[in-house]
Structure formats: C-alpha cells, structure tokens
Amino acid sequence: LQEQYPDDKFEAILRRPAPRAIPEWRMKCLDCPGKLYNSGPGDTLQNYEVHLRNRQHRLRVNARLTQAPAS
C-alpha cells in the first residue's frame, strides 16, 4: 500500500483480543487521529483502501504536505 499511497502515513498493528484468540491485523491512520481499521474482507486491506480514497482523508494528507517545509 505504501507504494500506491506514498504520501500517506499509516502503520499496521497486531491485535490479540484474548490470549488464545487468533491475532488480527489493524491499520492505524496517522493522518486521521483515532482511526483504526480492520483488515478485510478476508486477509485483504480493502477496508483500509476505502479510507485512503476518502475525501476527508485526502484533505488531511494534502494539508500536511502543503504545511511541511521543503527539504
């Protein structure tokens, strides 16, 4: 996903709801505070890709990029 969305900031978080439960991967958007997304359907990242295309998310990414000093 980072290759498709190079300007977006996100990280994968492994969640284990109970000691013997199957671990779940979640995606955390660093541009949209407080947003965690489950993977799915199956082991895909389709839910998170919908978020990456979301208008509000795109506005936040663009605002961060325009405020960042050029280096």
C-alpha positions as semicolon CSV with decimal commas, in nm:
position;residue;x (nm);y (nm);z (nm)
1;L;0,000;0,000;0,000
2;Q;0,285;0,239;0,072
3;E;0,387;0,217;-0,295
4;Q;0,035;0,309;-0,408
5;Y;-0,003;0,588;-0,149
6;P;0,350;0,722;-0,086
7;D;0,233;1,044;0,085
8;D;0,002;0,872;0,334
9;K;0,119;0,779;0,684
10;F;-0,010;0,461;0,842
11;E;0,107;0,162;1,043
12;A;-0,006;-0,197;1,092
13;I;-0,096;-0,302;1,446
14;L;-0,129;-0,660;1,562
15;R;-0,424;-0,702;1,797
16;R;-0,473;-1,010;2,010
17;P;-0,816;-0,975;2,174
18;A;-0,762;-1,269;2,413
19;P;-0,459;-1,486;2,499
20;R;-0,575;-1,780;2,284
21;A;-0,761;-1,583;2,019
22;I;-0,640;-1,554;1,663
23;P;-0,442;-1,230;1,623
24;E;-0,595;-0,963;1,400
25;W;-0,416;-0,701;1,194
26;R;-0,548;-0,348;1,205
27;M;-0,437;-0,040;1,016
28;K;-0,387;0,288;1,200
29;C;-0,410;0,609;1,000
30;L;-0,157;0,862;1,130
31;D;-0,321;1,141;0,929
32;C;-0,662;1,082;1,089
33;P;-0,614;1,057;1,467
34;G;-0,815;0,791;1,644
35;K;-0,888;0,589;1,332
36;L;-0,826;0,212;1,337
37;Y;-0,938;-0,012;1,052
38;N;-0,987;-0,388;1,047
39;S;-0,844;-0,580;0,756
40;G;-1,097;-0,744;0,534
41;P;-1,272;-0,898;0,374
42;G;-1,053;-1,199;0,443
43;D;-0,686;-1,105;0,467
44;T;-0,713;-0,812;0,226
45;L;-0,679;-0,441;0,302
46;Q;-0,989;-0,333;0,109
47;N;-1,149;-0,166;0,413
48;Y;-0,842;0,050;0,462
49;E;-0,807;0,131;0,092
50;V;-1,159;0,278;0,104
51;H;-1,036;0,508;0,382
52;L;-0,726;0,609;0,182
53;R;-0,950;0,725;-0,104
54;N;-1,190;0,908;0,132
55;R;-1,226;1,281;0,063
56;Q;-1,163;1,387;0,425
57;H;-0,851;1,172;0,446
58;R;-0,719;1,314;0,118
59;L;-0,778;1,669;0,250
60;R;-0,578;1,592;0,567
61;V;-0,289;1,441;0,371
62;N;-0,281;1,735;0,130
63;A;-0,292;1,985;0,419
64;R;0,001;1,808;0,589
65;L;0,201;1,807;0,267
66;T;0,145;2,175;0,194
67;Q;0,244;2,271;0,551
68;A;0,561;2,061;0,551
69;P;0,879;2,259;0,482
70;A;1,061;2,154;0,166
71;S;1,389;1,978;0,236
